[in-house]
Coordinates of C-alpha atoms in Angstrom, one line a residue:
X276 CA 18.7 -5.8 21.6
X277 CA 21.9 -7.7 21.9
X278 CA 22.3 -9.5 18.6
X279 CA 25.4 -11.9 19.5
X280 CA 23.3 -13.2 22.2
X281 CA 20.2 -14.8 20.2
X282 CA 19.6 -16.6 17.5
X283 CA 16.9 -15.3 14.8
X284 CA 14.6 -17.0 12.6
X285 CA 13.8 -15.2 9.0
X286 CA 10.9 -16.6 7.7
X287 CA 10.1 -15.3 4.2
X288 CA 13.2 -14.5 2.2
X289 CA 10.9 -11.2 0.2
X290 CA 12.6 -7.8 0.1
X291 CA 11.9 -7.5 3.9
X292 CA 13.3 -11.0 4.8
X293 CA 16.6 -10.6 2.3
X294 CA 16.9 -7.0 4.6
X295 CA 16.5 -8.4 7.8
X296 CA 18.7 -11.1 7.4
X297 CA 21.3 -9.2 5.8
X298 CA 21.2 -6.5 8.7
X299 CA 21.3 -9.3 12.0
X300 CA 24.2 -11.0 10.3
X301 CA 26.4 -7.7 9.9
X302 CA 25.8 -7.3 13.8
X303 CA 26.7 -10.7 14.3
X304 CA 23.8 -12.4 15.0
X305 CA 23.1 -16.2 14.7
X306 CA 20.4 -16.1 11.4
X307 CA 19.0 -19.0 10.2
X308 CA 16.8 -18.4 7.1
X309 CA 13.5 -20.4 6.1
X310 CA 11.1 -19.9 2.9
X311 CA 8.2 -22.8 1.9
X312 CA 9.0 -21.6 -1.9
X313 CA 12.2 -22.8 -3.2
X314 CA 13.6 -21.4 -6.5
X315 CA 14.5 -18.6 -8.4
X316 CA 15.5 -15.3 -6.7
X317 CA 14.7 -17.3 -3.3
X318 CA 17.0 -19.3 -4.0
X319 CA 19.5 -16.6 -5.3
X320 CA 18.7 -15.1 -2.1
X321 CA 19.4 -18.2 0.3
X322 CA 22.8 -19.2 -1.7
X323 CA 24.1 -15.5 -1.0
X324 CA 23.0 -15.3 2.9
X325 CA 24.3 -18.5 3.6
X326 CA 27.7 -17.3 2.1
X327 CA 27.2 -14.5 5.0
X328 CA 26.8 -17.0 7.9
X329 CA 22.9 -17.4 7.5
X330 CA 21.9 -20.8 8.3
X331 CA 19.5 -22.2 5.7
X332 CA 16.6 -24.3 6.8
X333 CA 15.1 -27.1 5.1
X334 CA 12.2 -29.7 6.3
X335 CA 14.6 -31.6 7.6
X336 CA 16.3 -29.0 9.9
X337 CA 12.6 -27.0 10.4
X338 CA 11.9 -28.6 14.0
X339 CA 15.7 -28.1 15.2
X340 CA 15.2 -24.4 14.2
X341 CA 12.3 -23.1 15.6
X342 CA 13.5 -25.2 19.1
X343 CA 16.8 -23.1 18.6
X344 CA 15.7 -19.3 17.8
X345 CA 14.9 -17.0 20.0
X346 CA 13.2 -14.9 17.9
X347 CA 11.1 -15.2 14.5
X348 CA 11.8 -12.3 12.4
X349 CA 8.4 -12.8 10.1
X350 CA 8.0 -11.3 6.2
X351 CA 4.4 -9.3 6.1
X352 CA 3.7 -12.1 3.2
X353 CA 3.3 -15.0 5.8
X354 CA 0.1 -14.0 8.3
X355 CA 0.6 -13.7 12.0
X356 CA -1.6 -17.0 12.1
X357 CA 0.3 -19.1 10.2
X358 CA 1.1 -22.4 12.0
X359 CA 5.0 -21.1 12.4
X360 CA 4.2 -17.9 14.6
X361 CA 1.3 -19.6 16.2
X362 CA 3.8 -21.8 17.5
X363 CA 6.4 -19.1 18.7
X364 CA 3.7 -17.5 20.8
X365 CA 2.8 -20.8 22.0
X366 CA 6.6 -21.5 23.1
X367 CA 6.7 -17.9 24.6
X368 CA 9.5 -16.5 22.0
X369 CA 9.2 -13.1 20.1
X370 CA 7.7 -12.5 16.9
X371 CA 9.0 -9.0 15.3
X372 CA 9.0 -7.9 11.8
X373 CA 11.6 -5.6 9.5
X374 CA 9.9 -3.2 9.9
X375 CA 9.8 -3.5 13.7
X376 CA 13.7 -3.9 14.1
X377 CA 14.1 -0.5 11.5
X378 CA 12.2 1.7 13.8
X379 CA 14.3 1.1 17.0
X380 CA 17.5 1.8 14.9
X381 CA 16.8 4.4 12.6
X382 CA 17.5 7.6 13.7
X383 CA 16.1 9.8 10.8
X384 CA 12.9 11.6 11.6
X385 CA 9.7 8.9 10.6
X386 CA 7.0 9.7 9.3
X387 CA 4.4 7.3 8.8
X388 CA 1.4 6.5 6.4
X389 CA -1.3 3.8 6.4
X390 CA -4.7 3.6 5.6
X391 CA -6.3 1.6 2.7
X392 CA -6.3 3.7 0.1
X393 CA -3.8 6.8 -0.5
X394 CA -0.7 5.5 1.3
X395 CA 2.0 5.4 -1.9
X396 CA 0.4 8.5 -3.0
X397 CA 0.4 10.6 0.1
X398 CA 4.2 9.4 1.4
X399 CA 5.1 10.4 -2.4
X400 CA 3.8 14.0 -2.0
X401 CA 5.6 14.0 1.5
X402 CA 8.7 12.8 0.6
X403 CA 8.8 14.8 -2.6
X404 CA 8.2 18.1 -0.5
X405 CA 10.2 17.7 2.1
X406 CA 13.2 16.9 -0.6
X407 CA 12.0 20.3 -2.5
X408 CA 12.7 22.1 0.8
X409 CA 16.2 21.1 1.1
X410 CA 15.4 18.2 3.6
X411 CA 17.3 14.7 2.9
X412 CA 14.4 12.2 2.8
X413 CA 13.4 8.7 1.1
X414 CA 10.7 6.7 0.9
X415 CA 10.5 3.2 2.0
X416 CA 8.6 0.7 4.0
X417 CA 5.8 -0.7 1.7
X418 CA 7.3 1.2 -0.9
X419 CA 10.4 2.3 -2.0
X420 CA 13.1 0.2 -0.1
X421 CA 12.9 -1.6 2.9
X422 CA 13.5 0.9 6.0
X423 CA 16.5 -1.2 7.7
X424 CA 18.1 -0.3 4.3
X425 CA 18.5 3.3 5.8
X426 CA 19.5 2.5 9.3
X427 CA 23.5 3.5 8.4
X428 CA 22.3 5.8 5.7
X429 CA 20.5 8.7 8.0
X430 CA 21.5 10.9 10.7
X431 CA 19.0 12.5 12.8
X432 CA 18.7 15.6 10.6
X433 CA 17.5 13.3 7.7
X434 CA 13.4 12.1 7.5
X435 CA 12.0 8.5 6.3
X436 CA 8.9 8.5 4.9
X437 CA 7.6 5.4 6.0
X438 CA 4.7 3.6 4.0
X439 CA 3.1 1.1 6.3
X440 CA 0.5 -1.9 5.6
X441 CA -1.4 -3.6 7.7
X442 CA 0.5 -6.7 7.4
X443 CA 3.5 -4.7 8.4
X444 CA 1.3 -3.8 11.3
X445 CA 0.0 -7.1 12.3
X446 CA 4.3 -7.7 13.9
X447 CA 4.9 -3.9 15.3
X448 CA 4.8 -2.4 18.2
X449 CA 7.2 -0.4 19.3
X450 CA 7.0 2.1 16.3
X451 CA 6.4 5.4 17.0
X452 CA 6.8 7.9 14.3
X453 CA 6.6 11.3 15.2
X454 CA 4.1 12.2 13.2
X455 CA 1.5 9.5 12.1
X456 CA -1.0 9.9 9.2
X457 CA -4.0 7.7 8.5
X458 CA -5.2 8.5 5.1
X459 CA -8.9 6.2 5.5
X460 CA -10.2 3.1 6.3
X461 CA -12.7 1.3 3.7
X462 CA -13.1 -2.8 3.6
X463 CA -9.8 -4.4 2.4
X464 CA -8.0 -7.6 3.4
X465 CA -10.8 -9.4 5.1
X466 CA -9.5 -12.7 3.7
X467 CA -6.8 -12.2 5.8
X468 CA -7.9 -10.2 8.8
X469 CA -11.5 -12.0 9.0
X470 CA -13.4 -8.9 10.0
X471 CA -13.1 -4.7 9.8
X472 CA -13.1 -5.0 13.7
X473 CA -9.6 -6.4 13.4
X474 CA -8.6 -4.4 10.3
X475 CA -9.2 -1.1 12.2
X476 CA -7.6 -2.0 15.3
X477 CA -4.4 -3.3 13.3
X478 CA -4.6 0.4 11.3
X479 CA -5.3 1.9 15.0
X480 CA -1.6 0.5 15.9
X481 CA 0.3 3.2 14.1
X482 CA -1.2 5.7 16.8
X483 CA -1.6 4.0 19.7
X484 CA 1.4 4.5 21.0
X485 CA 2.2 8.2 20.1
X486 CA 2.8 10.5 22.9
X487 CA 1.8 14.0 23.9
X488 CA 5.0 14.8 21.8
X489 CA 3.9 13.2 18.4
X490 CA 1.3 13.8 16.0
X491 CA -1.7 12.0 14.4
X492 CA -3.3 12.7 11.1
X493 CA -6.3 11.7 10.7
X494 CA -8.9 12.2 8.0
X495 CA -12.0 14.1 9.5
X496 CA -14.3 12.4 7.1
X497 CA -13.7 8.8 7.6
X498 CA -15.6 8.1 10.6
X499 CA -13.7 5.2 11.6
X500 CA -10.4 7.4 11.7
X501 CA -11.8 10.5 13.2
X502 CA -13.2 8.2 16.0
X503 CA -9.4 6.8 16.1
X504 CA -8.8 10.0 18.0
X505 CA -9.6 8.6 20.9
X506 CA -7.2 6.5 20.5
X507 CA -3.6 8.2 20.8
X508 CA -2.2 10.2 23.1
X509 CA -0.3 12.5 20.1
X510 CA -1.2 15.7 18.9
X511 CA -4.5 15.0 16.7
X512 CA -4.3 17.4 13.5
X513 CA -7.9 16.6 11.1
X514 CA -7.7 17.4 7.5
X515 CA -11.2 17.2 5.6
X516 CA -12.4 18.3 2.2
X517 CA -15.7 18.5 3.3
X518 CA -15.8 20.8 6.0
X519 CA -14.9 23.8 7.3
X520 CA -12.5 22.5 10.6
X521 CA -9.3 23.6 12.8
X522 CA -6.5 21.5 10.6
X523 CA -6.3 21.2 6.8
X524 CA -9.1 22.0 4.9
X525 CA -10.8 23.5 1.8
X526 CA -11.1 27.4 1.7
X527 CA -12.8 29.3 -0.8
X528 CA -11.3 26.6 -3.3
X529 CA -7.6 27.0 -1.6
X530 CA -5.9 24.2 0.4
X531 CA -5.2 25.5 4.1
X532 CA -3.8 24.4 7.3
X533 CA -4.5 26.7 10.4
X534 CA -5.5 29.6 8.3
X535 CA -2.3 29.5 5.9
X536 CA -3.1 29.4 2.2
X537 CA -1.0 26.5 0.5
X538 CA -2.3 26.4 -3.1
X539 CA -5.5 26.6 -5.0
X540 CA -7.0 23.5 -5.4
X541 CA -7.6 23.7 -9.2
X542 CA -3.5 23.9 -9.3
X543 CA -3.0 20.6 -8.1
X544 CA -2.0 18.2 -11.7
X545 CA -3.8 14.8 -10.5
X546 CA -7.5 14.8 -9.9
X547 CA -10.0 13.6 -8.1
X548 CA -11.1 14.0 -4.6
X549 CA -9.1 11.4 -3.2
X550 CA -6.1 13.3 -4.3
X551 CA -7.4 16.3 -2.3
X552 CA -7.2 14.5 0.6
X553 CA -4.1 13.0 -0.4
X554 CA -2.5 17.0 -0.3
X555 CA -4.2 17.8 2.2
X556 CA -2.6 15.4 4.8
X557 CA 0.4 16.3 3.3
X558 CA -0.2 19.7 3.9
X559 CA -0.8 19.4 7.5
X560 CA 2.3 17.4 7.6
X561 CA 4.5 20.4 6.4
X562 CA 2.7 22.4 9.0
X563 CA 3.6 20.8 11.9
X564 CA 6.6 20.5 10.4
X565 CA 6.8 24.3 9.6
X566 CA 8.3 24.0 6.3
X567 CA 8.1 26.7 4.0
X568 CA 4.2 27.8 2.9
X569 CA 5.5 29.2 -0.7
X570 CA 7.6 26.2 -1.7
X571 CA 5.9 23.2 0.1
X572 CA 2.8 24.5 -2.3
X573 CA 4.7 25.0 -5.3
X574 CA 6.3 21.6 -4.8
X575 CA 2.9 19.6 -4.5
X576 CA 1.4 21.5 -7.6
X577 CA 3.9 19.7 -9.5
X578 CA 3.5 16.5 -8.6
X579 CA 2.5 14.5 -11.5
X580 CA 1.2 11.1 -9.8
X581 CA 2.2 7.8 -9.2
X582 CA 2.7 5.0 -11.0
X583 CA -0.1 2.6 -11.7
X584 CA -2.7 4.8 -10.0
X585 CA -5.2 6.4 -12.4
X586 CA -1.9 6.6 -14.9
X587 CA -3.0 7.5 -18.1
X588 CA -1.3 5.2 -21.2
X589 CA -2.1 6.1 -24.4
X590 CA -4.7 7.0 -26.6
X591 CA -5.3 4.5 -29.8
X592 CA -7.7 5.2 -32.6
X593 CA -9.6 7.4 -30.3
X594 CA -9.7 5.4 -27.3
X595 CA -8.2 6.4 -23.9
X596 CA -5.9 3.4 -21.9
X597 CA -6.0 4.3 -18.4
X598 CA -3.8 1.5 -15.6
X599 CA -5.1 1.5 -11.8
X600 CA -3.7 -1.5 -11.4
X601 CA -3.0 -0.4 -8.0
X602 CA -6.7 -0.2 -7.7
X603 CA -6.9 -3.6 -5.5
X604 CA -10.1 -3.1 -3.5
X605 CA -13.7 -1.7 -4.0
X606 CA -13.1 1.8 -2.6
X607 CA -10.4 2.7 -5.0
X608 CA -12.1 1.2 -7.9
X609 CA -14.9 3.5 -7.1
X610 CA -12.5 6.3 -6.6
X611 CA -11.0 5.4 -10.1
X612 CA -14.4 5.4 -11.7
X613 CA -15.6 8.9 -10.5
X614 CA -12.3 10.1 -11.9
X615 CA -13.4 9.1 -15.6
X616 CA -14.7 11.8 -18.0
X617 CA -15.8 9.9 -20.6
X618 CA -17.9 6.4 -20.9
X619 CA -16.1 3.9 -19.6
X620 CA -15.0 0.1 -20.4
X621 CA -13.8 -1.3 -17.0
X622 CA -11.8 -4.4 -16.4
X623 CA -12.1 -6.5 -13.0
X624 CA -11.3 -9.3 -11.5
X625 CA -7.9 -11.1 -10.2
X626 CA -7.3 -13.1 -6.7
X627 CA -10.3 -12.3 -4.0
X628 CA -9.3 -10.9 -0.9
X629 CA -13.0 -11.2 0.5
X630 CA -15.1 -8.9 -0.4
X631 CA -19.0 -8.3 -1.3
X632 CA -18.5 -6.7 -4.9
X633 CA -22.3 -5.8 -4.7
X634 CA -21.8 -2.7 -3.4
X635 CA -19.6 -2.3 -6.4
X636 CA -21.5 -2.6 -8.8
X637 CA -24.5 -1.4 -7.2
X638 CA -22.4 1.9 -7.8
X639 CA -21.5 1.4 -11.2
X640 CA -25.4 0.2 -12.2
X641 CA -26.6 4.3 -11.1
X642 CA -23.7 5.8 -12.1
X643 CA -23.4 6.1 -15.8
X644 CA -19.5 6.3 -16.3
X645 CA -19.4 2.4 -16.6
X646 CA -20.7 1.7 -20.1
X647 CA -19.1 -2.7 -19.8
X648 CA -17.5 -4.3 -17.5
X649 CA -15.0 -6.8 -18.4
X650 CA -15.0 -9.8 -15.7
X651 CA -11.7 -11.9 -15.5
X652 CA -9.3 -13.9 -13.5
X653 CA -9.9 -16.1 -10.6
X654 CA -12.6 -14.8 -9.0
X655 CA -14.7 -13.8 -11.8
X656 CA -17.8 -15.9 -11.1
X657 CA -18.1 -14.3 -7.5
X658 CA -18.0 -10.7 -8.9
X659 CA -20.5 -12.1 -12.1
X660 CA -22.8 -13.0 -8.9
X661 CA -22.8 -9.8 -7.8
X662 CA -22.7 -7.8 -11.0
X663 CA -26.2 -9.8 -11.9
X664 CA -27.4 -9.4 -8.3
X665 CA -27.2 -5.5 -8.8
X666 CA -29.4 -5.7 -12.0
X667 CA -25.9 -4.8 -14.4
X668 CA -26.1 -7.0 -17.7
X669 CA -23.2 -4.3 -20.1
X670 CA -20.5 -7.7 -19.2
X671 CA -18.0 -9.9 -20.6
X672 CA -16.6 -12.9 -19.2
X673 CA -13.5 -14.7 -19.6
X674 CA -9.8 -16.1 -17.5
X675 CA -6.9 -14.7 -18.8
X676 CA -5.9 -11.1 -18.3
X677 CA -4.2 -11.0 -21.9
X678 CA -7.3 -12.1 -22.7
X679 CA -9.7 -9.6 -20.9
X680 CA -7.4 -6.3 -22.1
X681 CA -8.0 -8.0 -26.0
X682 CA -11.6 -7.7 -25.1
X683 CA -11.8 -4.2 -23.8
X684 CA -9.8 -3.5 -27.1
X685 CA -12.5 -4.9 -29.5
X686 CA -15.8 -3.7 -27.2
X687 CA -14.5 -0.1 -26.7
X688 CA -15.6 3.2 -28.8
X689 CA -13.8 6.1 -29.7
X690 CA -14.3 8.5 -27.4
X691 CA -14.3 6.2 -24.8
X692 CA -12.2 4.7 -21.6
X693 CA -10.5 1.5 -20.8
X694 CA -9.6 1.5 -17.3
X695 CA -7.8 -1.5 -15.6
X696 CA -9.1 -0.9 -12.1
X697 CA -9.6 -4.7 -10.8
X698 CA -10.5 -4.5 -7.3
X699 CA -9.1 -7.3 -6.6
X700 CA -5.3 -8.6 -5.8
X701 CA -3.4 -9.8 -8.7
X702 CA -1.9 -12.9 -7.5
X703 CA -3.6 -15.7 -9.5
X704 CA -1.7 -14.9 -12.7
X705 CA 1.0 -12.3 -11.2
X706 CA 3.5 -11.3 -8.6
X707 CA 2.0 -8.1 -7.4
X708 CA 0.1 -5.2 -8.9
X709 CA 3.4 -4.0 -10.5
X710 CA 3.4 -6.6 -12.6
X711 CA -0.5 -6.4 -13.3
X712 CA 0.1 -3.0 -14.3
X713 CA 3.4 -3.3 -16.2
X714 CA 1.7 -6.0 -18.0
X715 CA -1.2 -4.0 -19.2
X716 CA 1.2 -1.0 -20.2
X717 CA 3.2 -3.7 -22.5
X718 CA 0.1 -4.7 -24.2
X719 CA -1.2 -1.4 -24.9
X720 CA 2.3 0.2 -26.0
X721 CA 2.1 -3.6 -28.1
X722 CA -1.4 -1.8 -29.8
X723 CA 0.1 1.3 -29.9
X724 CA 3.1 -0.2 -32.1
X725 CA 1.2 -2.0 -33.9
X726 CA -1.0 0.9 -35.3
X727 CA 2.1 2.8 -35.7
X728 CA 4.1 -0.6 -38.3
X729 CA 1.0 -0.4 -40.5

């Protein structure tokens, strides 16, 4: 791409936007930048491109704009059917995305993780090994920084661990990691995406253009992955911790790949099945990749978990604080839930993103662990629909998040759980799950403080 030749159009100045802006101007390319909400690090943001050469956009100058660029450079906040790319298609200009323009420049190694569950988790065990064996890796995409960050930073001997959503896939194309993992593929995002027909064929993206050089991952027991491997010309490597298969698998309790003994699975720290599978795509990664048996097992038996997913907080007067915040759809609420030990006080609710919670609680009514549920935020009354539907009456009801966490404080016992695993997004009341999840550590260590001053 010749970038003193075209004029771009940054639309959403997030992370991604400030990164793609920043990276066309240093290559001299025209930028004009555009965000439909003004104010506080936005605006920050705009002031300091437009000291760069960035053009700023404004309702005045919006029409004028998107006449002028050549191409739209869109955040993976705004959807691909928002009335400003509709009309770039419909004017025959290109639509890419930072994450796009990183993968035709970087020249790193990329290795890249999606799936709707499992993605900050598994690129966290990958990265984390791969630095344990002497390799010069980061994380970014969807986590970490944003990958055209790295484009100067790494040579070819270096590896980016790539964390990729689907609305980072809905603007790529022309990525093509060389090895590809898709971690599973449960019911997430349907506000946006409509239908799972469209959700799996945007997950389906990361592989379809592999080649017989490349390598997918795909998890044997998700049927809508394992039939994925019809779609990809790369190397297909299955992991599966419920059978017995050519790949990466459970063997008389030991994580394999091939027939090499990684670890035993009772070594690995975090817990749960879901984090078997998690090490066990990681594990075939370091096959293919032929690192080190000894040290790339060693290194994921340390690995301690990441933040805001089934992180414990404290325990107060006999009652265990566990945040899942991350915990934004039904599967990984239910993943969260089978993790508990003990009887459970659950809080959920925040911004819908479309679902049918019935199956839900349908799940928590038979199995035992959830003793209340605690309904909050915007879409409470939709979930209190479906929590009555499934015949669940252990529930509390109220808005605020402050004052749903309160709740679980008073209704809990000792001996007993409060896990913040929502199900839902988190943007009625806050920026992202981070927030959620930062929030709900602050008012526990607030408890916690409390109990200590008396």
């Amino acid at each position: 791409m010749y970038f003193r030749g075209q004029k771009f159009l940054v639309a959403g100045i997030s992370r991604s936007g400030e990164s793609s802006a920043r990276f066309l101007l240093a290559r001299g390319a025209e930028v004009y930048v555009y965000d439909d909400v003004m104010g506080g690090n936005v605006e920050k943001t705009c002031r300091e491109l437009v000291a760069l050469g960035a053009k700023k956009v404004t309702e005045e100058n919006y029409s004028e704009a998107v006449r002028e660029c050549d191409v739209l450079v869109l955040s993976p906040g705004i959807p691909i059917d928002n009335p400003l790319p509709v009309t770039f298609r419909r004017l025959g200009k290109a639509i890419t995305g930072e994450e796009e323009l990183a993968s035709r420049y970087l020249r790193a190694t990329q290795i890249a993780v999606t799936g709707t569950n499992g993605k900050t988790t598994t690129v966290s065990m990958i990265n984390k090994v791969l630095c344990d064996c002497g390799k010069n890796s980061v994380m970014c995409g969807n986590c970490g920084d944003p990958s055209l960050n790295f484009v100067e930073k790494l040579s070819f001997d270096d590896f980016a661990v790539m964390e990729i959503s689907s609305f980072q896939l809905e603007t790529l194309s022309g990525l093509r990691p060389h090895i590809a993992v898709i971690t599973n593929i449960t019911e997430d995002h349907l506000n946006r995406h409509y239908n799972m027909e469209n959700y799996v064929y945007l997950k389906s993206k990361l592989i379809r253009s592999l080649r017989e050089s490349e390598y997918a991952v795909l998890n044997y027991d998700d049927e809508r992955v394992r039939a994925l491997a019809q779609s990809t010309k790369g190397k297909v490597v299955f992991f599966s911790v419920k059978e017995q298969i050519e790949g990466a698998c459970l063997q008389n309790g030991n994580l394999t790949c091939f027939g090499k003994t990684y670890f035993k699975a009772s070594d690995l720290l975090v817990g749960g099945e879901h984090n078997l599978c998690n090490a066990l795509a990681c594990v075939a990664v370091c096959d293919i990749l032929g690192l080190d048996v000894h040290t790339a097992g060693k290194s994921l038996c340390s690995f301690k978990g990441v933040r805001h997913r089934i992180e414990r907080v404290a325990e107060i007067d006999g009652v265990t604080y566990i945040n899942d915040s991350k915990g934004t759809n039904v599967d990984a609420s239910l993943k969260a839930i089978n993790c508990m030990s003990s009887p459970t006080v659950l809080l959920l609710g925040g911004k819908d993103k479309g679902y049918d919670y019935t199956a839900l609680f349908d799940e928590i009514s038979k199995g035992g662990k959830v003793v209340h549920v605690i309904l909050y935020g915007e879409n409470r009354y939709k979930m209190l629909n479906d929590c009555m539907r499934s015949g669940f009456m252990n529930f509390s009801l109220c808005s605020k998040f402050r004052d749903a966490v309160a709740l679980a404080k008073n209704v809990a016992e000792v001996g007993q759980n409060v896990l913040l695993s929502p199900a839902s997004a988190s943007f009625d009341e806050f920026s992202g799950y981070e927030e959620r999840g930062d929030c709900f550590v602050d008012i526990v260590k607030g408890y916690e403080n409390a109990r200590f001053s008396v």
